Amino acid sequence: MTELLISVTNVDEAFMAMELGADIIDLKDPSMGALGALPIQTIKDILGVVNSQKIVSATIGGPPRIVK
């Protein structure tokens, strides 16, 4: 079975993804890199919108940068 995953960065995009038939709502901030995490409050807001209607995934961010 094929499912549609749509990555979102905010509540408005989450609404749009749900309307477009996403099976999985993926939370990430690509402006922070491939594994860019969203702020915790944004994640909470999106989870409130999705309200257990869809599977939700989220990245926790990339490894910390080591500065020498």
mmCIF file with all atom_site columns, C-alpha atoms in Angstrom:
data_model
loop_
_atom_site.group_PDB
_atom_site.id
_atom_site.type_symbol
_atom_site.label_atom_id
_atom_site.label_alt_id
_atom_site.label_comp_id
_atom_site.label_asym_id
_atom_site.label_entity_id
_atom_site.label_seq_id
_atom_site.pdbx_PDB_ins_code
_atom_site.Cartn_x
_atom_site.Cartn_y
_atom_site.Cartn_z
_atom_site.occupancy
_atom_site.B_iso_or_equiv
_atom_site.pdbx_formal_charge
_atom_site.auth_seq_id
_atom_site.auth_comp_id
_atom_site.auth_asym_id
_atom_site.auth_atom_id
_atom_site.pdbx_PDB_model_num
ATOM 1  C CA . MET A 1 1  ? 0.000  0.000  0.000  1.00 0.00 ? 1  MET A CA 1
ATOM 2  C CA . THR A 1 2  ? 1.268  3.461  -0.869 1.00 0.00 ? 2  THR A CA 1
ATOM 3  C CA . GLU A 1 3  ? 0.654  6.352  1.502  1.00 0.00 ? 3  GLU A CA 1
ATOM 4  C CA . LEU A 1 4  ? 1.131  10.077 1.033  1.00 0.00 ? 4  LEU A CA 1
ATOM 5  C CA . LEU A 1 5  ? 3.498  11.883 3.407  1.00 0.00 ? 5  LEU A CA 1
ATOM 6  C CA . ILE A 1 6  ? 3.430  15.687 3.388  1.00 0.00 ? 6  ILE A CA 1
ATOM 7  C CA . SER A 1 7  ? 5.998  17.695 5.348  1.00 0.00 ? 7  SER A CA 1
ATOM 8  C CA . VAL A 1 8  ? 4.697  20.842 7.028  1.00 0.00 ? 8  VAL A CA 1
ATOM 9  C CA . THR A 1 9  ? 6.202  23.709 9.001  1.00 0.00 ? 9  THR A CA 1
ATOM 10 C CA . ASN A 1 10 ? 3.109  25.301 10.555 1.00 0.00 ? 10 ASN A CA 1
ATOM 11 C CA . VAL A 1 11 ? -0.589 24.944 11.359 1.00 0.00 ? 11 VAL A CA 1
ATOM 12 C CA . ASP A 1 12 ? -1.770 26.389 8.027  1.00 0.00 ? 12 ASP A CA 1
ATOM 13 C CA . GLU A 1 13 ? 0.294  23.859 6.097  1.00 0.00 ? 13 GLU A CA 1
ATOM 14 C CA . ALA A 1 14 ? -1.020 21.059 8.330  1.00 0.00 ? 14 ALA A CA 1
ATOM 15 C CA . PHE A 1 15 ? -4.619 22.047 7.479  1.00 0.00 ? 15 PHE A CA 1
ATOM 16 C CA . MET A 1 16 ? -3.735 22.091 3.789  1.00 0.00 ? 16 MET A CA 1
ATOM 17 C CA . ALA A 1 17 ? -2.003 18.696 3.983  1.00 0.00 ? 17 ALA A CA 1
ATOM 18 C CA . MET A 1 18 ? -5.055 17.165 5.634  1.00 0.00 ? 18 MET A CA 1
ATOM 19 C CA . GLU A 1 19 ? -7.360 18.655 2.990  1.00 0.00 ? 19 GLU A CA 1
ATOM 20 C CA . LEU A 1 20 ? -5.101 17.275 0.238  1.00 0.00 ? 20 LEU A CA 1
ATOM 21 C CA . GLY A 1 21 ? -5.372 13.759 1.654  1.00 0.00 ? 21 GLY A CA 1
ATOM 22 C CA . ALA A 1 22 ? -2.061 13.244 3.438  1.00 0.00 ? 22 ALA A CA 1
ATOM 23 C CA . ASP A 1 23 ? -1.844 9.947  5.283  1.00 0.00 ? 23 ASP A CA 1
ATOM 24 C CA . ILE A 1 24 ? 1.188  11.079 7.284  1.00 0.00 ? 24 ILE A CA 1
ATOM 25 C CA . ILE A 1 25 ? 1.895  14.637 8.443  1.00 0.00 ? 25 ILE A CA 1
ATOM 26 C CA . ASP A 1 26 ? 5.659  15.118 8.800  1.00 0.00 ? 26 ASP A CA 1
ATOM 27 C CA . LEU A 1 27 ? 6.878  18.013 10.947 1.00 0.00 ? 27 LEU A CA 1
ATOM 28 C CA . LYS A 1 28 ? 10.182 19.610 10.000 1.00 0.00 ? 28 LYS A CA 1
ATOM 29 C CA . ASP A 1 29 ? 11.897 22.892 9.236  1.00 0.00 ? 29 ASP A CA 1
ATOM 30 C CA . PRO A 1 30 ? 13.973 22.464 6.060  1.00 0.00 ? 30 PRO A CA 1
ATOM 31 C CA . SER A 1 31 ? 15.451 25.952 6.490  1.00 0.00 ? 31 SER A CA 1
ATOM 32 C CA . MET A 1 32 ? 17.369 24.425 9.428  1.00 0.00 ? 32 MET A CA 1
ATOM 33 C CA . GLY A 1 33 ? 18.764 21.564 7.323  1.00 0.00 ? 33 GLY A CA 1
ATOM 34 C CA . ALA A 1 34 ? 17.507 18.132 6.324  1.00 0.00 ? 34 ALA A CA 1
ATOM 35 C CA . LEU A 1 35 ? 16.779 17.257 9.962  1.00 0.00 ? 35 LEU A CA 1
ATOM 36 C CA . GLY A 1 36 ? 15.591 20.695 11.074 1.00 0.00 ? 36 GLY A CA 1
ATOM 37 C CA . ALA A 1 37 ? 13.265 20.413 14.049 1.00 0.00 ? 37 ALA A CA 1
ATOM 38 C CA . LEU A 1 38 ? 10.284 22.692 14.629 1.00 0.00 ? 38 LEU A CA 1
ATOM 39 C CA . PRO A 1 39 ? 9.858  24.599 17.902 1.00 0.00 ? 39 PRO A CA 1
ATOM 40 C CA . ILE A 1 40 ? 8.013  22.557 20.546 1.00 0.00 ? 40 ILE A CA 1
ATOM 41 C CA . GLN A 1 41 ? 5.074  25.007 20.640 1.00 0.00 ? 41 GLN A CA 1
ATOM 42 C CA . THR A 1 42 ? 4.622  24.727 16.873 1.00 0.00 ? 42 THR A CA 1
ATOM 43 C CA . ILE A 1 43 ? 4.565  20.937 17.200 1.00 0.00 ? 43 ILE A CA 1
ATOM 44 C CA . LYS A 1 44 ? 1.941  21.180 19.961 1.00 0.00 ? 44 LYS A CA 1
ATOM 45 C CA . ASP A 1 45 ? -0.173 23.546 17.840 1.00 0.00 ? 45 ASP A CA 1
ATOM 46 C CA . ILE A 1 46 ? -0.042 21.212 14.831 1.00 0.00 ? 46 ILE A CA 1
ATOM 47 C CA . LEU A 1 47 ? -0.896 18.188 16.978 1.00 0.00 ? 47 LEU A CA 1
ATOM 48 C CA . GLY A 1 48 ? -3.939 20.108 18.219 1.00 0.00 ? 48 GLY A CA 1
ATOM 49 C CA . VAL A 1 49 ? -5.066 20.639 14.623 1.00 0.00 ? 49 VAL A CA 1
ATOM 50 C CA . VAL A 1 50 ? -4.404 17.074 13.486 1.00 0.00 ? 50 VAL A CA 1
ATOM 51 C CA . ASN A 1 51 ? -6.203 15.786 16.609 1.00 0.00 ? 51 ASN A CA 1
ATOM 52 C CA . SER A 1 52 ? -5.204 12.120 16.085 1.00 0.00 ? 52 SER A CA 1
ATOM 53 C CA . GLN A 1 53 ? -6.848 12.074 12.632 1.00 0.00 ? 53 GLN A CA 1
ATOM 54 C CA . LYS A 1 54 ? -3.545 11.309 10.871 1.00 0.00 ? 54 LYS A CA 1
ATOM 55 C CA . ILE A 1 55 ? -0.203 9.716  11.646 1.00 0.00 ? 55 ILE A CA 1
ATOM 56 C CA . VAL A 1 56 ? 2.313  12.403 12.637 1.00 0.00 ? 56 VAL A CA 1
ATOM 57 C CA . SER A 1 57 ? 6.094  12.144 12.410 1.00 0.00 ? 57 SER A CA 1
ATOM 58 C CA . ALA A 1 58 ? 8.693  14.712 13.426 1.00 0.00 ? 58 ALA A CA 1
ATOM 59 C CA . THR A 1 59 ? 12.447 15.101 13.292 1.00 0.00 ? 59 THR A CA 1
ATOM 60 C CA . ILE A 1 60 ? 14.330 15.928 16.466 1.00 0.00 ? 60 ILE A CA 1
ATOM 61 C CA . GLY A 1 61 ? 17.020 17.898 14.670 1.00 0.00 ? 61 GLY A CA 1
ATOM 62 C CA . GLY A 1 62 ? 20.530 17.140 13.567 1.00 0.00 ? 62 GLY A CA 1
ATOM 63 C CA . PRO A 1 63 ? 23.542 16.452 15.756 1.00 0.00 ? 63 PRO A CA 1
ATOM 64 C CA . PRO A 1 64 ? 24.997 19.417 17.639 1.00 0.00 ? 64 PRO A CA 1
ATOM 65 C CA . ARG A 1 65 ? 27.716 21.345 15.840 1.00 0.00 ? 65 ARG A CA 1
ATOM 66 C CA . ILE A 1 66 ? 31.178 20.974 17.273 1.00 0.00 ? 66 ILE A CA 1
ATOM 67 C CA . VAL A 1 67 ? 33.082 24.238 17.158 1.00 0.00 ? 67 VAL A CA 1
ATOM 68 C CA . LYS A 1 68 ? 36.853 24.057 17.510 1.00 0.00 ? 68 LYS A CA 1
#
